[in-house]
Coordinates of C-alpha atoms in Angstrom, one line a residue:
M207 CA 221.4 224.4 92.6
M208 CA 219.9 220.7 91.8
L209 CA 217.8 220.7 88.8
Y210 CA 215.5 218.3 90.1
S211 CA 214.2 217.0 93.4
T212 CA 214.8 214.0 95.3
G213 CA 211.8 212.1 94.9
V214 CA 211.9 213.1 91.0
R215 CA 215.3 211.9 91.1
I216 CA 214.2 208.2 92.9
I217 CA 211.4 207.9 90.0
I218 CA 214.3 208.2 87.2
W219 CA 216.2 206.3 88.9
V220 CA 213.9 203.7 88.8
C221 CA 212.7 203.8 85.5
A222 CA 216.4 203.9 84.3
I223 CA 217.1 200.6 86.1
F224 CA 213.9 199.4 84.2
Y225 CA 214.8 200.6 81.2
L226 CA 218.2 198.5 81.6
L227 CA 216.4 195.7 82.3
Q228 CA 214.0 195.6 80.0
H229 CA 217.5 195.4 77.4
L230 CA 219.2 192.8 79.2
Y231 CA 216.3 190.7 80.0
F232 CA 213.8 191.5 77.2
P233 CA 210.8 189.6 76.9
I234 CA 210.9 188.7 80.7
T235 CA 210.9 192.3 82.1
H236 CA 207.6 192.8 79.8
E237 CA 205.6 189.8 81.1
I238 CA 206.2 190.4 84.7
F239 CA 206.5 194.3 85.2
G240 CA 204.7 195.0 81.6
M241 CA 200.6 195.4 82.3
A242 CA 199.0 192.2 80.2
Y243 CA 195.5 192.1 79.4
L244 CA 192.9 191.4 82.5
G245 CA 192.1 187.9 80.8
H246 CA 195.8 187.3 79.8
P247 CA 197.7 184.2 82.2
N248 CA 200.5 187.0 82.7
F249 CA 198.6 189.4 84.0
S250 CA 198.8 190.2 87.9
L251 CA 197.2 193.1 90.1
I252 CA 200.9 194.8 90.9
Q253 CA 201.2 196.1 86.8
F254 CA 198.9 198.0 87.4
L255 CA 201.8 200.3 89.0
T256 CA 204.8 198.7 87.7
Y257 CA 203.7 199.0 84.1
G258 CA 204.6 202.7 84.8
F259 CA 208.6 202.0 84.9
L260 CA 208.7 200.8 81.6
H261 CA 209.3 202.3 78.3
G262 CA 209.2 201.8 74.8
D263 CA 212.3 203.3 73.6
A264 CA 214.9 206.1 74.1
V265 CA 212.7 209.1 73.0
H266 CA 210.0 207.4 75.2
I267 CA 211.7 207.9 78.4
F268 CA 213.4 210.8 77.6
V269 CA 210.2 213.0 77.0
N270 CA 208.5 211.5 80.0
M271 CA 211.6 212.0 82.2
L272 CA 211.8 215.5 81.3
M273 CA 208.3 216.3 81.8
L274 CA 208.6 214.8 85.4
I275 CA 211.9 216.8 85.9
V276 CA 209.6 220.6 84.8
F277 CA 206.5 219.5 86.6
G278 CA 207.4 216.7 89.3
T279 CA 210.0 218.9 90.7
K280 CA 207.4 221.9 91.4
I281 CA 205.1 219.6 93.2
E282 CA 207.3 218.0 95.3
N283 CA 208.8 221.6 96.1
H284 CA 205.5 222.5 97.3
F285 CA 203.7 219.6 98.4
G286 CA 206.8 217.1 99.6
M287 CA 208.4 213.9 98.3
R288 CA 205.6 211.7 99.7
N289 CA 202.6 213.7 98.0
L290 CA 204.6 213.4 94.9
F291 CA 204.9 209.8 95.3
I292 CA 201.0 209.3 95.8
L293 CA 200.0 211.3 92.7
F294 CA 201.9 209.8 90.8
A295 CA 201.1 206.3 91.8
I296 CA 197.1 207.1 91.8
T297 CA 197.6 208.6 88.0
V298 CA 199.7 205.8 86.7
I299 CA 196.8 203.0 88.3
C300 CA 194.1 205.3 86.9
G301 CA 195.5 205.3 83.8
G302 CA 196.1 201.5 83.5
I303 CA 192.0 200.9 84.6
A304 CA 191.1 203.5 81.6
Q305 CA 193.3 201.0 79.4
Q306 CA 192.3 197.7 80.7
I307 CA 188.7 198.9 79.8
N308 CA 189.3 200.0 76.7
Q309 CA 191.2 196.8 75.6
M310 CA 188.4 194.7 77.4
F311 CA 185.9 196.5 74.5
L312 CA 188.7 195.9 71.8
V313 CA 188.9 192.1 72.9
K314 CA 185.1 192.0 73.0
Q315 CA 185.2 193.5 69.3
A316 CA 187.6 191.1 68.1
F317 CA 186.6 187.7 70.1
G318 CA 183.1 188.0 70.5
V319 CA 183.8 187.9 74.5
Y320 CA 185.5 189.6 76.8
F321 CA 187.8 187.3 78.3
P322 CA 188.4 184.7 75.2
I323 CA 190.3 181.0 76.9
P324 CA 193.9 181.5 76.6
P325 CA 196.4 179.1 74.4
I326 CA 198.0 176.5 76.4
D327 CA 199.9 175.3 73.7
F328 CA 201.2 176.1 70.3
Y329 CA 198.4 174.4 68.8
E330 CA 195.7 176.6 70.1
Q331 CA 198.0 179.4 69.7
F332 CA 198.0 178.7 66.2
E333 CA 194.1 178.1 66.4
M334 CA 193.4 181.1 68.0
F335 CA 195.5 182.7 65.1
T336 CA 193.5 181.0 62.2
E337 CA 190.1 181.6 63.6
Y338 CA 190.7 185.4 64.6
G339 CA 193.3 186.9 62.8
R340 CA 196.6 188.2 63.3
D341 CA 194.7 191.6 65.1
A342 CA 192.6 189.8 67.2
V343 CA 195.5 188.1 68.9
T344 CA 198.1 191.0 68.7
T345 CA 195.0 192.7 70.6
F346 CA 194.9 190.1 73.3
N347 CA 198.5 189.6 74.1
R348 CA 199.2 193.4 74.0
I349 CA 201.2 194.8 76.9
T350 CA 201.0 198.4 77.8
I351 CA 204.0 200.2 79.2
G352 CA 205.2 203.9 80.1
A353 CA 205.2 206.3 82.6
S354 CA 202.8 209.0 80.6
A355 CA 199.6 208.6 82.4
G356 CA 201.5 209.6 85.8
V357 CA 203.6 212.4 83.9
F358 CA 200.3 213.6 82.4
G359 CA 198.9 213.4 86.1
I360 CA 201.9 215.4 87.3
M361 CA 201.5 218.0 84.8
L362 CA 197.7 218.5 84.9
A363 CA 197.8 218.5 88.8
Y364 CA 200.2 221.2 88.7
T365 CA 198.2 223.3 86.3
T366 CA 195.5 223.0 88.3
L367 CA 197.0 224.0 91.5
F368 CA 199.1 226.9 89.5
P369 CA 197.4 228.0 86.3
T370 CA 199.3 231.4 86.3
H371 CA 202.7 229.8 86.3
R372 CA 205.1 230.3 83.5
L373 CA 208.1 227.5 83.1
G374 CA 211.7 227.6 82.7
L375 CA 212.6 224.3 80.8
P376 CA 216.0 223.1 81.4
W377 CA 218.9 224.2 79.0
F378 CA 216.5 227.0 77.7
E379 CA 216.2 230.7 78.8
T380 CA 213.0 231.7 77.8
K381 CA 209.7 231.3 79.8
I382 CA 206.5 229.4 78.5
S383 CA 203.2 229.0 79.8
A384 CA 202.8 225.5 81.8
R385 CA 199.0 226.2 80.6
L386 CA 199.9 226.6 76.9
L387 CA 202.2 223.6 77.0
I388 CA 199.9 221.5 78.6
S389 CA 197.1 222.4 76.2
I390 CA 199.3 221.2 73.4
F391 CA 200.2 217.7 75.4
I392 CA 196.5 217.2 75.8
I393 CA 195.2 218.5 72.3
G394 CA 198.0 216.4 70.3
E395 CA 196.5 213.3 72.7
I396 CA 192.6 213.9 71.7
Y397 CA 193.5 214.5 68.1
M398 CA 195.9 211.3 68.0
L399 CA 192.6 209.1 70.0
I400 CA 190.1 210.4 67.5
Y401 CA 191.8 211.0 64.0
N402 CA 194.9 209.0 64.4
P403 CA 194.6 206.0 66.9
Q404 CA 197.7 204.2 67.4
P405 CA 197.4 200.8 68.9
N406 CA 200.9 200.9 70.6
V407 CA 199.9 204.2 72.4
A408 CA 197.7 204.3 75.4
H409 CA 196.1 207.3 74.5
I410 CA 193.2 206.5 76.8
A411 CA 195.2 206.1 79.5
H412 CA 197.4 209.5 79.2
L413 CA 193.9 211.4 79.2
I414 CA 192.7 209.5 82.3
G415 CA 196.0 210.1 84.1
A416 CA 195.4 213.6 83.1
L417 CA 191.9 213.6 84.2
S418 CA 192.9 211.7 87.8
G419 CA 195.8 214.6 88.4
I420 CA 193.0 217.2 88.1
L421 CA 191.1 215.3 90.7
V422 CA 193.8 214.8 92.9
A423 CA 194.7 218.4 93.0
L424 CA 191.1 219.7 93.4
V425 CA 191.5 217.2 96.5
W426 CA 194.2 218.5 97.8
Q427 CA 192.8 222.2 97.3
K428 CA 189.7 221.2 99.4
T429 CA 191.8 219.6 102.2
K430 CA 193.7 222.4 102.5
I431 CA 197.3 220.1 101.5
V432 CA 197.6 223.4 99.3

């Protein structure tokens, strides 16, 4: 019996290929596929989706792919590969939009405007750094990567559709309540966002991805997809 379904396998392979390319062609892959700030010269609309295929390190991609296997396989088995891809894409994009809005406020706080004029040469980069400081420049240049918004969306969609289901995790004999497992993730994200925000972790993207997963699941219920 297959551990995970075809659609899940495709997403995992795409993420794995991107992860390999990250190590072979860094920082080019980040500049092209990672999601840059709206006002940054490297930004392009396709990044609202492609940032979801990049990852920061081995732990980042392992946890995301493990949760994708557990929840994505069940979603695909019930609703098909096409709906799994649609759910993943919508939640990744919604998470990316939320992250951009959050970054807009951080940029405004740092520079006094939402869209500072990007530096075009080393002199202007040095001038921006001198005038506004390292943290401001880092905020402007920050790139968002990771499939977490899509994974959170799939997790919450699954829990919305099957609130009483229990999960058998890969390589473990025992089962755990889906609601309990997901509650741990969500509470952890909210806690980190409020009390210990990490500038390199897109907590807002994770939570909005989760919310959009719930909304997609509710639409599925209303339109009788389920």
